[in-house]
Amino acid sequence: MKMCRIGWFSKIVTVAVLALLCIPSAVLFAYLLATDADASARDRLLYAAGIVMFGCLTAFAVYRTVVLGPTWVEYDAERVIFHYSRRESYEFCWADIPGPLVQAGPWNGGYAFTIDTGVRRRTIPVNGQSRGWRDLQRTLEDAGVFRRLGVAAEADLRRSAGAIFSQFDAYRAAHTDSFRPRPADAVPCPACAGRGIFPKRLPILKVEVGKVCRTCGGSGYVSKTGMA
């Protein structure tokens, strides 16, 4: 089965926060509590609170990462297993998502799957920073999860964009006077070199869009009198 796991960026950020903030802060407060003989009762209370706060954050992060392990998703074309930890996992068919036991929704550029265990709710998030996200995204699309959630899939967006641009090209070809003045009355626009737009290709949808030239208004030509 294929897997979608937490990405290296998230791991690096977690380790950096622990190594540069939580652990040094807990050690610093412990050192101050032990060595600051002139500290007032209020200062000692603040030192103790710092030890408890940063110590608990460090202990939870280590326990979650080392003992339980981070969340991950294991799947194939028919079913999916959500691993909340090394000890706790939940298996579903793609056809049952969304359903009464598992819900899904957008989360931080990806999706979060919320599982109702009957006792508590478990949330398994995945997004573009997760390893294997692209393949999981294709599987969600092929399994019809996006359709049941009412989310437009990448292929649907590409088809819609292509249809819009095809209609625009057809209209432009049939109504040339609406876009370009007669060559005898105009010259190519110097700002856009007669193109009328400044094209830009969208990397995800793989279609070209353009920003209309303000000098010619998108026609690609300006009048000779205006250039004089």
XYZ file of N, CA and C in Angstrom:
684
model
N 0.838 -1.196 0.000
C 0.000 0.000 0.000
C 0.877 1.251 0.000
N 0.317 2.325 -0.546
C 1.034 3.591 -0.590
C 0.849 4.349 0.722
N 1.741 5.315 0.954
C 1.699 6.067 2.206
C 1.834 7.558 1.945
N 1.235 8.334 2.835
C 1.389 9.782 2.858
C 1.777 10.155 4.283
N 3.019 10.641 4.448
C 3.562 10.913 5.766
C 3.908 12.391 5.926
N 4.213 12.764 7.147
C 4.648 14.124 7.440
C 5.938 14.413 6.676
N 6.045 15.622 6.139
C 7.184 15.973 5.313
C 8.402 16.385 6.131
N 9.541 16.481 5.434
C 10.792 16.852 6.102
C 10.746 18.271 6.645
N 10.042 19.163 5.969
C 9.979 20.548 6.438
C 9.338 20.623 7.821
N 8.238 19.908 8.004
C 7.570 19.902 9.302
C 8.455 19.279 10.378
N 9.191 18.238 10.005
C 10.093 17.613 10.980
C 11.208 18.578 11.382
N 11.772 19.272 10.403
C 12.856 20.203 10.689
C 12.372 21.339 11.580
N 11.166 21.862 11.296
C 10.618 22.938 12.117
C 10.390 22.465 13.547
N 9.859 21.252 13.712
C 9.613 20.719 15.051
C 10.905 20.561 15.834
N 11.910 19.984 15.191
C 13.197 19.799 15.860
C 13.832 21.150 16.187
N 13.720 22.116 15.265
C 14.304 23.438 15.503
C 13.637 24.134 16.686
N 12.316 24.027 16.785
C 11.604 24.660 17.907
C 12.023 24.030 19.227
N 12.162 22.708 19.231
C 12.585 22.031 20.459
C 14.017 22.399 20.831
N 14.908 22.358 19.824
C 16.330 22.566 20.102
C 16.678 24.016 20.396
N 15.962 24.935 19.787
C 16.318 26.344 19.926
C 15.447 27.120 20.901
N 14.277 26.583 21.246
C 13.374 27.331 22.116
C 13.001 26.561 23.380
N 12.338 25.428 23.229
C 11.759 24.743 24.393
C 12.825 24.217 25.356
N 13.762 23.433 24.840
C 14.773 22.841 25.715
C 15.671 23.903 26.342
N 16.225 24.859 25.556
C 17.049 25.894 26.196
C 16.278 26.728 27.215
N 15.012 27.021 26.938
C 14.223 27.820 27.874
C 13.990 27.067 29.178
N 13.671 25.778 29.080
C 13.460 24.988 30.298
C 14.739 24.907 31.123
N 15.882 24.715 30.444
C 17.165 24.653 31.146
C 17.501 25.995 31.777
N 17.241 27.084 31.065
C 17.529 28.421 31.592
C 16.709 28.716 32.849
N 15.424 28.413 32.812
C 14.587 28.669 33.990
C 15.004 27.789 35.171
N 15.383 26.547 34.871
C 15.856 25.674 35.950
C 17.155 26.205 36.556
N 18.034 26.718 35.707
C 19.303 27.290 36.193
C 19.044 28.525 37.053
N 18.147 29.407 36.608
C 17.839 30.603 37.375
C 17.198 30.258 38.716
N 16.319 29.268 38.710
C 15.660 28.873 39.949
C 16.667 28.322 40.959
N 17.702 27.644 40.456
C 18.672 27.019 41.357
C 19.767 27.980 41.803
N 20.077 29.012 41.000
C 21.247 29.856 41.290
C 20.906 31.283 41.707
N 19.721 31.749 41.393
C 19.382 33.139 41.716
C 18.938 33.239 43.170
N 19.918 33.489 44.032
C 19.617 33.546 45.461
C 18.858 34.799 45.852
N 18.971 35.861 45.056
C 18.300 37.124 45.375
C 16.907 37.225 44.777
N 16.445 36.174 44.158
C 15.140 36.222 43.503
C 14.020 36.318 44.536
N 13.021 37.120 44.199
C 11.858 37.249 45.070
C 10.945 36.041 44.893
N 9.929 35.983 45.727
C 8.975 34.877 45.616
C 8.264 34.898 44.261
N 7.998 36.110 43.782
C 7.335 36.231 42.477
C 8.253 35.725 41.374
N 9.557 36.077 41.453
C 10.503 35.620 40.439
C 10.633 34.102 40.453
N 10.684 33.525 41.633
C 10.782 32.070 41.733
C 9.543 31.380 41.155
N 8.387 32.017 41.348
C 7.154 31.465 40.773
C 7.201 31.513 39.248
N 7.742 32.615 38.701
C 7.879 32.720 37.245
C 8.866 31.691 36.706
N 9.982 31.479 37.422
C 10.953 30.464 37.005
C 10.313 29.082 36.984
N 9.559 28.781 38.042
C 8.903 27.471 38.114
C 7.867 27.302 37.002
N 7.109 28.384 36.721
C 6.119 28.314 35.640
C 6.795 28.087 34.294
N 7.958 28.742 34.068
C 8.696 28.540 32.825
C 9.178 27.111 32.674
N 9.658 26.527 33.793
C 10.109 25.133 33.747
C 8.953 24.211 33.387
N 7.804 24.425 34.035
C 6.645 23.568 33.791
C 6.157 23.709 32.348
N 6.049 24.947 31.861
C 5.507 25.175 30.514
C 6.405 24.588 29.441
N 7.677 25.000 29.430
C 8.579 24.518 28.380
C 8.940 23.052 28.573
N 8.993 22.599 29.838
C 9.259 21.186 30.076
C 8.129 20.303 29.581
N 6.883 20.740 29.816
C 5.727 19.965 29.339
C 5.656 19.942 27.815
N 5.953 21.081 27.182
C 5.961 21.118 25.719
C 7.007 20.161 25.156
N 8.187 20.155 25.764
C 9.251 19.260 25.303
C 8.867 17.799 25.517
N 8.328 17.495 26.703
C 7.950 16.115 27.012
C 6.852 15.621 26.072
N 5.861 16.487 25.796
C 4.771 16.084 24.894
C 5.292 15.847 23.483
N 6.160 16.757 22.996
C 6.694 16.612 21.640
C 7.518 15.334 21.503
N 8.343 15.044 22.496
C 9.161 13.827 22.457
C 8.272 12.587 22.534
N 7.268 12.611 23.415
C 6.365 11.467 23.546
C 5.579 11.239 22.264
N 5.081 12.339 21.671
C 4.294 12.227 20.442
C 5.149 11.716 19.286
N 6.389 12.183 19.204
C 7.253 11.835 18.073
C 7.899 10.467 18.239
N 8.448 10.195 19.430
C 9.239 8.979 19.637
C 8.356 7.787 20.019
N 7.442 7.996 20.954
C 6.641 6.874 21.460
C 5.449 6.583 20.545
N 4.593 7.591 20.345
C 3.403 7.380 19.517
C 3.707 7.432 18.026
N 4.589 8.324 17.628
C 4.875 8.517 16.209
C 3.906 9.504 15.588
N 4.330 10.221 14.557
C 3.434 11.175 13.890
C 2.329 10.455 13.124
N 1.271 11.189 12.803
C 0.161 10.599 12.038
C 0.584 10.332 10.604
N -0.023 9.332 9.974
C 0.209 9.078 8.565
C -0.990 8.344 7.976
N -1.033 8.316 6.638
C -2.146 7.706 5.911
C -1.601 6.607 5.020
N -2.218 5.440 5.081
C -1.855 4.290 4.252
C -3.073 3.940 3.397
N -2.868 3.725 2.108
C -4.033 3.583 1.234
C -3.699 2.820 -0.050
N -4.762 2.382 -0.718
C -4.681 1.885 -2.092
C -5.900 2.417 -2.826
N -6.251 1.826 -3.955
C -7.358 2.356 -4.753
C -8.726 2.133 -4.103
N -8.839 1.182 -3.187
C -10.132 0.830 -2.621
C -10.325 1.266 -1.173
N -9.263 1.281 -0.376
C -9.432 1.551 1.046
C -8.302 2.423 1.570
N -8.508 2.926 2.771
C -7.526 3.808 3.392
C -7.455 3.474 4.882
N -6.249 3.556 5.425
C -6.035 3.339 6.857
C -5.426 4.609 7.430
N -6.140 5.231 8.356
C -5.643 6.432 9.022
C -4.922 6.017 10.303
N -3.644 6.300 10.384
C -2.849 5.955 11.554
C -2.710 7.199 12.426
N -3.407 7.206 13.547
C -3.268 8.328 14.489
C -1.981 8.191 15.291
N -1.548 6.963 15.515
C -0.286 6.679 16.183
C 0.109 5.250 15.823
N 1.215 4.798 16.396
C 1.634 3.416 16.146
C 0.665 2.416 16.767
N -0.104 2.855 17.756
C -1.029 1.964 18.460
C -2.473 2.096 17.987
N -2.782 3.142 17.271
C -4.185 3.477 16.978
C -4.359 3.759 15.485
N -5.216 2.985 14.823
C -5.461 3.166 13.396
C -6.922 2.849 13.087
N -7.407 3.420 11.972
C -8.811 3.274 11.576
C -8.868 3.041 10.067
N -9.589 2.002 9.670
C -9.658 1.622 8.254
C -11.055 1.900 7.699
N -11.082 2.474 6.474
C -12.340 2.782 5.796
C -12.194 2.487 4.309
N -13.331 2.306 3.656
C -13.362 2.302 2.196
C -13.485 3.739 1.720
N -12.888 4.047 0.583
C -12.983 5.414 0.049
C -14.437 5.800 -0.178
N -15.271 4.811 -0.530
C -16.681 5.106 -0.796
C -17.419 5.598 0.446
N -16.860 5.347 1.635
C -17.508 5.772 2.883
C -17.049 7.147 3.343
N -16.239 7.829 2.530
C -15.724 9.153 2.900
C -16.276 10.190 1.922
N -16.959 11.225 2.408
C -17.338 11.441 3.811
C -18.523 10.568 4.207
N -18.653 10.357 5.506
C -19.736 9.533 6.015
C -19.964 9.817 7.482
N -20.807 9.025 8.133
C -21.116 9.280 9.547
C -19.926 9.083 10.479
N -18.945 8.269 10.071
C -17.807 7.988 10.953
C -16.566 8.810 10.622
N -16.492 9.315 9.424
C -15.310 10.093 9.037
C -15.742 11.249 8.138
N -15.274 12.437 8.477
C -15.549 13.638 7.705
C -14.230 14.190 7.165
N -14.331 15.006 6.144
C -13.138 15.603 5.543
C -13.445 17.036 5.150
N -12.419 17.862 5.188
C -12.586 19.255 4.817
C -11.245 19.912 4.572
N -11.227 21.080 3.924
C -9.978 21.782 3.638
C -9.225 22.129 4.917
N -7.892 22.059 4.829
C -7.034 22.385 5.971
C -5.653 22.787 5.478
N -5.291 24.053 5.643
C -3.924 24.523 5.433
C -3.357 24.080 4.079
N -4.120 24.292 3.023
C -3.662 23.896 1.700
C -3.840 22.423 1.392
N -4.449 21.674 2.274
C -4.690 20.253 2.053
C -6.043 19.865 2.620
N -6.101 18.704 3.294
C -7.364 18.238 3.858
C -7.120 17.603 5.216
N -8.114 17.730 6.070
C -8.084 17.097 7.383
C -9.228 16.102 7.459
N -8.913 14.881 7.862
C -9.910 13.822 8.020
C -10.195 13.664 9.512
N -11.454 13.848 9.886
C -11.860 13.766 11.287
C -12.659 12.488 11.501
N -12.182 11.645 12.402
C -12.763 10.333 12.644
C -13.478 10.337 13.986
N -14.720 9.894 13.979
C -15.502 9.775 15.206
C -15.342 8.350 15.733
N -14.578 8.197 16.809
C -14.308 6.866 17.358
C -15.393 6.386 18.305
N -16.363 7.249 18.596
C -17.376 6.904 19.575
C -17.048 7.409 20.960
N -15.763 7.593 21.233
C -15.309 8.114 22.523
C -14.729 9.507 22.363
N -13.934 9.682 21.300
C -13.301 10.971 21.018
C -13.185 11.134 19.503
N -12.821 12.309 19.098
C -12.638 12.582 17.667
C -11.149 12.713 17.376
N -10.697 11.994 16.346
C -9.302 12.027 15.941
C -9.192 12.737 14.595
N -8.224 13.637 14.478
C -8.041 14.392 13.235
C -6.692 14.046 12.616
N -6.709 13.670 11.335
C -5.500 13.317 10.592
C -5.338 14.344 9.465
N -4.400 15.282 9.572
C -4.227 16.285 8.520
C -3.147 15.872 7.512
N -3.354 16.245 6.257
C -2.351 16.075 5.198
C -2.427 17.307 4.292
N -1.280 17.704 3.760
C -1.272 18.837 2.830
C -0.076 18.731 1.893
N 0.206 19.807 1.186
C 1.268 19.791 0.198
C 2.648 19.550 0.759
N 2.846 19.739 2.060
C 4.136 19.487 2.684
C 4.332 18.031 3.088
N 3.289 17.221 2.947
C 3.382 15.802 3.300
C 4.010 15.018 2.157
N 4.849 14.061 2.499
C 5.444 13.199 1.480
C 4.376 12.261 0.918
N 4.258 12.218 -0.414
C 3.253 11.392 -1.063
C 1.924 12.087 -1.259
N 1.886 13.428 -1.050
C 0.635 14.173 -1.141
C 0.073 14.147 -2.550
N 0.920 14.298 -3.564
C 0.429 14.343 -4.943
C -0.303 13.060 -5.325
N 0.271 11.933 -4.975
C -0.367 10.662 -5.323
C -1.656 10.474 -4.525
N -1.659 10.877 -3.258
C -2.886 10.792 -2.469
C -3.966 11.691 -3.053
N -3.575 12.858 -3.543
C -4.528 13.779 -4.154
C -5.176 13.146 -5.384
N -4.368 12.481 -6.198
C -4.919 11.800 -7.382
C -5.860 10.666 -6.975
N -5.506 9.953 -5.916
C -6.370 8.870 -5.443
C -7.692 9.411 -4.915
N -7.651 10.528 -4.196
C -8.890 11.162 -3.719
C -9.779 11.565 -4.886
N -9.150 12.039 -5.954
C -9.926 12.424 -7.135
C -10.515 11.206 -7.828
N -9.693 10.157 -8.027
C -10.171 8.949 -8.720
C -11.238 8.215 -7.905
N -11.132 8.262 -6.579
C -12.102 7.565 -5.725
C -13.397 8.337 -5.553
N -13.467 9.555 -6.082
C -14.690 10.346 -6.006
C -14.878 11.105 -4.709
N -13.825 11.158 -3.869
C -13.953 11.876 -2.594
C -14.142 13.363 -2.839
N -13.360 13.928 -3.771
C -13.506 15.349 -4.083
C -14.912 15.669 -4.576
N -15.448 14.800 -5.404
C -16.785 15.029 -5.954
C -17.834 15.010 -4.843
N -17.716 14.070 -3.926
C -18.683 13.990 -2.827
C -18.538 15.156 -1.854
N -17.334 15.719 -1.761
C -17.124 16.882 -0.905
C -17.525 18.188 -1.581
N -17.808 18.123 -2.879
C -18.153 19.331 -3.619
C -16.950 20.182 -3.948
N -15.761 19.554 -4.022
C -14.516 20.271 -4.329
C -14.150 20.020 -5.775
N -13.850 21.091 -6.499
C -13.446 20.953 -7.898
C -12.047 20.375 -7.960
N -11.897 19.260 -8.658
C -10.589 18.632 -8.801
C -9.744 19.391 -9.822
N -8.454 19.085 -9.828
C -7.524 19.782 -10.727
C -7.921 19.602 -12.184
N -8.315 18.385 -12.568
C -8.703 18.143 -13.951
C -9.947 18.945 -14.321
N -10.898 19.056 -13.388
C -12.106 19.842 -13.655
C -11.768 21.322 -13.837
N -10.866 21.837 -12.993
C -10.453 23.230 -13.131
C -9.755 23.468 -14.464
N -8.921 22.511 -14.873
C -8.214 22.658 -16.139
C -9.191 22.657 -17.314
N -10.194 21.763 -17.261
C -11.187 21.720 -18.336
C -12.008 23.009 -18.376
N -12.385 23.520 -17.198
C -13.163 24.755 -17.156
C -12.373 25.924 -17.704
N -11.103 26.011 -17.306
C -10.258 27.097 -17.796
C -10.058 26.987 -19.297
N -9.841 25.759 -19.787
C -9.670 25.570 -21.223
C -10.918 25.948 -22.003
N -12.098 25.606 -21.455
C -13.350 25.954 -22.130
C -13.551 27.464 -22.176
N -13.209 28.150 -21.083
C -13.360 29.611 -21.052
C -12.463 30.273 -22.087
N -11.223 29.839 -22.172
C -10.302 30.445 -23.129
C -10.677 30.089 -24.574
N -11.230 28.896 -24.789
C -11.684 28.534 -26.131
C -12.846 29.420 -26.570
N -13.773 29.671 -25.652
C -14.892 30.559 -25.968
C -14.413 31.983 -26.248
N -13.417 32.417 -25.482
C -12.876 33.760 -25.697
C -12.204 33.867 -27.071
N -11.426 32.834 -27.437
C -10.761 32.847 -28.747
C -11.779 32.826 -29.882
N -12.855 32.025 -29.704
C -13.876 31.964 -30.745
C -14.579 33.312 -30.891
N -14.883 33.969 -29.771
C -15.537 35.274 -29.837
C -14.609 36.307 -30.478
N -13.346 36.239 -30.142
C -12.396 37.206 -30.692
C -12.232 37.036 -32.196
N -12.254 35.758 -32.646
C -12.134 35.509 -34.085
C -13.368 35.983 -34.839
N -14.561 35.887 -34.195
C -15.800 36.290 -34.858
C -16.066 37.786 -34.762
N -15.435 38.478 -33.832
C -15.660 39.915 -33.640
C -14.318 40.640 -33.577
N -13.639 40.582 -34.689
C -12.303 41.185 -34.730
C -12.344 42.695 -34.515
N -13.412 43.352 -34.963
C -13.499 44.807 -34.814
C -13.624 45.225 -33.348
N -14.072 44.286 -32.494
C -14.224 44.621 -31.083
C -12.890 44.669 -30.358
N -11.862 44.063 -30.992
C -10.571 43.976 -30.320
C -9.471 44.751 -31.052
N -9.515 44.772 -32.355
C -8.438 45.396 -33.093
C -8.998 46.436 -34.078
N -8.503 47.641 -34.043
C -8.906 48.617 -35.052
C -8.309 48.247 -36.411
N -8.762 48.910 -37.411
C -8.257 48.602 -38.742
C -6.781 48.977 -38.849
N -5.987 48.111 -39.480
C -4.547 48.398 -39.588
C -4.240 49.758 -40.188
N -5.127 50.243 -41.061
C -4.860 51.533 -41.700
C -4.957 52.683 -40.708
N -5.697 52.473 -39.619
C -5.908 53.540 -38.653
C -5.023 53.409 -37.419
N -4.181 52.347 -37.345
C -3.450 52.100 -36.108
C -2.099 51.461 -36.380
N -1.304 51.439 -35.321
C 0.013 50.788 -35.355
C 0.091 49.863 -34.140
N 0.967 48.848 -34.169
C 1.086 47.960 -33.005
C 1.437 48.727 -31.731
N 0.845 48.322 -30.641
C 1.073 48.962 -29.343
C 2.524 48.752 -28.921
N 3.248 49.811 -28.608
C 4.649 49.641 -28.216
C 4.808 49.008 -26.832
N 3.794 49.106 -25.980
C 3.921 48.576 -24.624
C 3.871 47.057 -24.592
N 2.977 46.466 -25.404
C 2.825 45.010 -25.397
C 3.256 44.371 -26.701
N 3.840 45.152 -27.611
C 4.312 44.651 -28.910
C 3.186 44.051 -29.741
N 1.993 44.610 -29.626
C 0.863 44.156 -30.427
C 0.146 42.935 -29.911
N 0.532 42.435 -28.746
C -0.116 41.224 -28.216
C -1.428 41.534 -27.504
N -1.559 42.698 -26.926
C -2.777 43.064 -26.220
C -2.799 42.641 -24.765
N -2.020 41.624 -24.427
C -1.950 41.139 -23.054
C -0.500 40.799 -22.715
N -0.243 40.668 -21.461
C 1.035 40.163 -20.977
C 0.787 38.750 -20.454
N 1.103 37.712 -21.239
C 0.720 36.337 -20.869
C 1.560 35.794 -19.717
N 0.910 34.917 -18.924
C 1.568 34.230 -17.836
C 0.981 32.831 -17.737
N 1.836 31.841 -17.620
C 1.385 30.452 -17.578
C 1.232 29.990 -16.131
N 0.043 29.485 -15.797
C -0.204 28.965 -14.457
C 0.432 27.587 -14.326
N 1.292 27.362 -13.312
C 2.021 26.095 -13.222
C 1.146 24.888 -12.906
N 0.064 25.080 -12.147
C -0.756 23.939 -11.743
C -1.754 23.548 -12.828
N -2.501 24.542 -13.324
C -3.515 24.259 -14.339
C -2.909 24.096 -15.727
N -1.676 24.605 -15.916
C -0.971 24.502 -17.192
C -1.750 25.173 -18.318
N -2.285 26.341 -18.029
C -2.947 27.163 -19.034
C -2.373 28.560 -18.929
N -2.528 29.331 -19.999
C -2.003 30.681 -20.021
C -3.107 31.683 -19.720
N -2.795 32.612 -18.859
C -3.685 33.726 -18.579
C -2.898 34.992 -18.871
N -3.593 36.094 -18.977
C -2.896 37.329 -19.323
C -3.475 38.538 -18.641
N -2.615 39.512 -18.406
C -3.022 40.794 -17.870
C -3.182 41.766 -19.037
N -4.339 42.372 -19.151
C -4.639 43.243 -20.289
C -3.726 44.469 -20.263
N -3.202 44.802 -21.416
C -2.346 45.985 -21.555
C -3.190 47.245 -21.378
N -2.770 48.132 -20.496
C -3.527 49.350 -20.240
C -3.345 50.388 -21.351
N -2.261 50.281 -22.079
C -2.008 51.265 -23.136
C -2.985 51.111 -24.295
N -3.195 49.870 -24.721
C -4.080 49.629 -25.865
C -5.428 49.055 -25.464
N -5.618 48.754 -24.184
C -6.887 48.191 -23.734
C -7.131 46.770 -24.174
N -6.068 46.062 -24.577
C -6.195 44.675 -24.989
C -6.332 44.479 -26.486
N -6.393 45.572 -27.269
C -6.557 45.432 -28.716
C -5.253 45.077 -29.408
N -4.142 45.483 -28.826
C -2.855 45.253 -29.470
C -2.423 46.362 -30.396
N -3.289 47.377 -30.609
C -2.985 48.478 -31.500
C -3.332 49.807 -30.825
N -2.667 50.835 -31.233
C -3.003 52.207 -30.839
C -3.098 53.032 -32.107
N -3.885 54.101 -32.035
C -4.085 54.932 -33.229
C -2.819 55.690 -33.576
N -2.666 56.000 -34.863
C -1.522 56.777 -35.316
C -1.537 58.184 -34.748
N -2.730 58.745 -34.632
C -2.815 60.106 -34.085
C -2.382 60.146 -32.627
N -2.686 59.060 -31.888
C -2.277 59.011 -30.495
C -0.771 58.857 -30.344
N -0.124 58.242 -31.350
C 1.314 58.057 -31.300
C 2.055 59.302 -31.749
N 1.363 60.159 -32.474
C 2.054 61.344 -33.011
C 2.384 62.346 -31.907
